[in-house]
Amino acid sequence: MNSKLLYLPLLFALSLPAAHAAENAPGSLHDTVAALDHDMFDSFNHCSDPAQLARHASYFDPAVEFYHDTGGVTWTREAMLANTRKNACGNYTRQLLPGTLQVFPIKDFGAIARGQHRFCDLKGEHCDGVADFVIIWRLREGQWQATRVLSYAHRANTEPTH
């Protein structure tokens, strides 16, 4: 038997941890989308400030579609922002539930983000609602923007809030 062939399984086995490490390395797609999620919702959480609302808007494609199981559908960034301004700004903040964010690449387009989040009442300082979400992110000319957002399965929060 060719002695070089004996080393192939060893080389393959050694390459597996490196491939896994690259997937979770700093600068990975997951890290990029997690940072986008954090920054987008940091601006949402402070959207009563017009500058923060404008910053929040920049994360969305002008033709974003937003599907909300209890609030309906909006077909544009402007309609979505009008709802945010009316219903959320100064009233609620959003928190990503730790450990729930999953990120999946979309070849030649961007990524899918999936997870769970809760919304906290600023006045009562309690977090009543939890929901699942999906955000479709597109990378175009170096800029990431959300093109589709789904927020669904809204339910009462049963987890302790911090």
mmCIF file of C-alpha atoms in Angstrom:
data_model
loop_
_atom_site.group_PDB
_atom_site.id
_atom_site.type_symbol
_atom_site.label_atom_id
_atom_site.label_comp_id
_atom_site.label_asym_id
_atom_site.label_seq_id
_atom_site.Cartn_x
_atom_site.Cartn_y
_atom_site.Cartn_z
ATOM 1 C CA MET A 1 0.000 0.000 0.000
ATOM 2 C CA ASN A 2 1.228 3.483 -0.811
ATOM 3 C CA SER A 3 2.539 5.121 2.382
ATOM 4 C CA LYS A 4 1.118 8.506 1.325
ATOM 5 C CA LEU A 5 -2.404 7.057 1.381
ATOM 6 C CA LEU A 6 -1.939 6.100 5.030
ATOM 7 C CA TYR A 7 -1.616 9.766 5.931
ATOM 8 C CA LEU A 8 -4.822 10.915 4.186
ATOM 9 C CA PRO A 9 -7.169 9.993 7.063
ATOM 10 C CA LEU A 10 -4.841 11.748 9.498
ATOM 11 C CA LEU A 11 -4.704 14.883 7.351
ATOM 12 C CA PHE A 12 -8.486 14.855 7.009
ATOM 13 C CA ALA A 13 -8.957 14.484 10.766
ATOM 14 C CA LEU A 14 -6.529 17.316 11.475
ATOM 15 C CA SER A 15 -8.362 19.630 9.053
ATOM 16 C CA LEU A 16 -11.750 19.253 10.780
ATOM 17 C CA PRO A 17 -10.992 21.324 13.898
ATOM 18 C CA ALA A 18 -9.438 24.039 11.731
ATOM 19 C CA ALA A 19 -12.560 24.231 9.555
ATOM 20 C CA HIS A 20 -14.769 24.441 12.627
ATOM 21 C CA ALA A 21 -12.531 27.082 14.187
ATOM 22 C CA ALA A 22 -12.687 29.199 11.013
ATOM 23 C CA GLU A 23 -16.479 29.054 11.134
ATOM 24 C CA ASN A 24 -16.496 30.520 14.665
ATOM 25 C CA ALA A 25 -13.467 32.789 14.287
ATOM 26 C CA PRO A 26 -13.720 36.517 14.891
ATOM 27 C CA GLY A 27 -14.965 38.121 11.716
ATOM 28 C CA SER A 28 -17.168 35.150 10.882
ATOM 29 C CA LEU A 29 -20.567 35.599 9.265
ATOM 30 C CA HIS A 30 -22.189 34.867 12.636
ATOM 31 C CA ASP A 31 -20.147 37.629 14.289
ATOM 32 C CA THR A 32 -21.025 40.060 11.500
ATOM 33 C CA VAL A 33 -24.748 39.388 11.735
ATOM 34 C CA ALA A 34 -24.674 39.423 15.543
ATOM 35 C CA ALA A 35 -23.054 42.873 15.402
ATOM 36 C CA LEU A 36 -25.667 44.045 12.881
ATOM 37 C CA ASP A 37 -28.453 42.756 15.126
ATOM 38 C CA HIS A 38 -26.952 44.483 18.163
ATOM 39 C CA ASP A 39 -26.437 47.809 16.393
ATOM 40 C CA MET A 40 -29.806 47.786 14.617
ATOM 41 C CA PHE A 41 -31.658 47.188 17.869
ATOM 42 C CA ASP A 42 -29.493 49.574 19.869
ATOM 43 C CA SER A 43 -30.826 52.295 17.558
ATOM 44 C CA PHE A 44 -34.368 50.844 17.914
ATOM 45 C CA ASN A 45 -34.052 50.953 21.705
ATOM 46 C CA HIS A 46 -33.226 54.683 21.532
ATOM 47 C CA CYS A 47 -35.502 55.593 18.617
ATOM 48 C CA SER A 48 -37.310 58.376 20.495
ATOM 49 C CA ASP A 49 -34.202 60.371 19.504
ATOM 50 C CA PRO A 50 -34.744 61.316 15.817
ATOM 51 C CA ALA A 51 -31.050 60.700 15.046
ATOM 52 C CA GLN A 52 -31.338 57.147 16.402
ATOM 53 C CA LEU A 53 -34.525 56.550 14.404
ATOM 54 C CA ALA A 54 -32.667 57.684 11.274
ATOM 55 C CA ARG A 55 -29.794 55.353 12.199
ATOM 56 C CA HIS A 56 -32.309 52.545 12.671
ATOM 57 C CA ALA A 57 -33.779 53.256 9.218
ATOM 58 C CA SER A 58 -30.367 52.831 7.602
ATOM 59 C CA TYR A 59 -30.386 49.111 8.441
ATOM 60 C CA PHE A 60 -33.375 48.478 6.154
ATOM 61 C CA ASP A 61 -33.738 48.322 2.412
ATOM 62 C CA PRO A 62 -36.264 50.949 1.184
ATOM 63 C CA ALA A 63 -38.451 48.095 -0.093
ATOM 64 C CA VAL A 64 -38.227 46.027 3.110
ATOM 65 C CA GLU A 65 -41.134 43.712 3.794
ATOM 66 C CA PHE A 66 -41.998 43.367 7.471
ATOM 67 C CA TYR A 67 -44.337 40.558 8.534
ATOM 68 C CA HIS A 68 -45.714 40.734 12.069
ATOM 69 C CA ASP A 69 -48.195 38.071 13.143
ATOM 70 C CA THR A 70 -50.284 40.417 15.293
ATOM 71 C CA GLY A 71 -49.556 43.751 13.578
ATOM 72 C CA GLY A 72 -49.847 42.780 9.913
ATOM 73 C CA VAL A 73 -47.563 43.497 6.976
ATOM 74 C CA THR A 74 -45.736 46.623 5.905
ATOM 75 C CA TRP A 75 -44.256 46.835 2.439
ATOM 76 C CA THR A 76 -41.782 49.713 2.752
ATOM 77 C CA ARG A 77 -39.191 51.107 5.118
ATOM 78 C CA GLU A 78 -41.248 54.279 5.558
ATOM 79 C CA ALA A 79 -44.386 52.346 6.601
ATOM 80 C CA MET A 80 -42.371 50.167 8.968
ATOM 81 C CA LEU A 81 -40.711 53.230 10.533
ATOM 82 C CA ALA A 82 -44.062 54.963 10.947
ATOM 83 C CA ASN A 83 -45.268 51.947 12.951
ATOM 84 C CA THR A 84 -42.039 51.896 14.970
ATOM 85 C CA ARG A 85 -42.309 55.614 15.714
ATOM 86 C CA LYS A 86 -45.974 55.295 16.711
ATOM 87 C CA ASN A 87 -45.868 52.079 18.733
ATOM 88 C CA ALA A 88 -42.343 51.403 19.981
ATOM 89 C CA CYS A 89 -40.229 54.541 20.349
ATOM 90 C CA GLY A 90 -40.176 55.605 23.973
ATOM 91 C CA ASN A 91 -42.403 52.669 24.947
ATOM 92 C CA TYR A 92 -40.468 49.437 24.389
ATOM 93 C CA THR A 93 -36.975 48.098 24.001
ATOM 94 C CA ARG A 94 -35.954 44.881 22.321
ATOM 95 C CA GLN A 95 -33.574 42.307 23.775
ATOM 96 C CA LEU A 96 -32.122 39.349 21.917
ATOM 97 C CA LEU A 97 -32.519 36.233 24.055
ATOM 98 C CA PRO A 98 -28.982 34.975 24.733
ATOM 99 C CA GLY A 99 -27.931 31.893 22.809
ATOM 100 C CA THR A 100 -30.834 31.996 20.330
ATOM 101 C CA LEU A 101 -29.261 33.754 17.335
ATOM 102 C CA GLN A 102 -28.537 31.423 14.438
ATOM 103 C CA VAL A 103 -27.024 32.599 11.169
ATOM 104 C CA PHE A 104 -27.133 30.852 7.797
ATOM 105 C CA PRO A 105 -25.365 32.060 4.635
ATOM 106 C CA ILE A 106 -27.246 32.751 1.415
ATOM 107 C CA LYS A 107 -24.926 32.198 -1.533
ATOM 108 C CA ASP A 108 -24.180 35.377 -3.486
ATOM 109 C CA PHE A 109 -26.695 37.378 -1.425
ATOM 110 C CA GLY A 110 -26.165 37.592 2.323
ATOM 111 C CA ALA A 111 -27.535 35.737 5.325
ATOM 112 C CA ILE A 112 -30.561 34.554 7.240
ATOM 113 C CA ALA A 113 -30.712 35.387 10.939
ATOM 114 C CA ARG A 114 -33.097 33.474 13.176
ATOM 115 C CA GLY A 115 -33.657 33.762 16.899
ATOM 116 C CA GLN A 116 -35.884 34.871 19.733
ATOM 117 C CA HIS A 117 -36.324 38.275 21.274
ATOM 118 C CA ARG A 118 -38.345 39.910 24.002
ATOM 119 C CA PHE A 119 -39.804 43.373 24.309
ATOM 120 C CA CYS A 120 -39.599 45.308 27.534
ATOM 121 C CA ASP A 121 -41.918 48.096 28.657
ATOM 122 C CA LEU A 122 -39.857 51.182 29.455
ATOM 123 C CA LYS A 123 -42.461 52.588 31.825
ATOM 124 C CA GLY A 124 -43.117 49.469 33.880
ATOM 125 C CA GLU A 125 -39.614 48.024 33.492
ATOM 126 C CA HIS A 126 -40.909 44.541 32.757
ATOM 127 C CA CYS A 127 -40.605 42.287 29.722
ATOM 128 C CA ASP A 128 -43.999 40.907 28.787
ATOM 129 C CA GLY A 129 -43.622 39.557 25.289
ATOM 130 C CA VAL A 130 -41.378 37.056 23.551
ATOM 131 C CA ALA A 131 -41.356 36.286 19.839
ATOM 132 C CA ASP A 132 -39.414 34.408 17.208
ATOM 133 C CA PHE A 133 -37.823 36.334 14.360
ATOM 134 C CA VAL A 134 -36.199 35.865 10.986
ATOM 135 C CA ILE A 135 -34.261 38.617 9.230
ATOM 136 C CA ILE A 136 -32.982 38.288 5.675
ATOM 137 C CA TRP A 137 -29.805 40.357 5.305
ATOM 138 C CA ARG A 138 -28.398 41.393 1.916
ATOM 139 C CA LEU A 139 -24.791 42.436 1.394
ATOM 140 C CA ARG A 140 -24.543 44.826 -1.524
ATOM 141 C CA GLU A 141 -21.537 47.002 -2.315
ATOM 142 C CA GLY A 142 -20.149 46.459 1.191
ATOM 143 C CA GLN A 143 -23.362 47.454 2.980
ATOM 144 C CA TRP A 144 -25.656 45.083 4.863
ATOM 145 C CA GLN A 145 -29.398 45.807 4.869
ATOM 146 C CA ALA A 146 -32.437 43.863 5.992
ATOM 147 C CA THR A 147 -34.756 43.058 3.086
ATOM 148 C CA ARG A 148 -37.331 40.860 4.854
ATOM 149 C CA VAL A 149 -38.243 40.693 8.532
ATOM 150 C CA LEU A 150 -40.599 38.227 10.204
ATOM 151 C CA SER A 151 -41.633 38.615 13.833
ATOM 152 C CA TYR A 152 -44.039 35.890 14.870
ATOM 153 C CA ALA A 153 -45.210 33.456 17.542
ATOM 154 C CA HIS A 154 -45.686 36.311 20.000
ATOM 155 C CA ARG A 155 -46.386 34.965 23.460
ATOM 156 C CA ALA A 156 -46.114 35.870 27.123
ATOM 157 C CA ASN A 157 -42.611 35.957 28.551
ATOM 158 C CA THR A 158 -42.150 33.161 31.084
ATOM 159 C CA GLU A 159 -38.408 33.705 31.589
ATOM 160 C CA PRO A 160 -37.026 35.924 34.348
ATOM 161 C CA THR A 161 -35.857 39.287 33.028
ATOM 162 C CA HIS A 162 -32.623 40.989 33.951
#
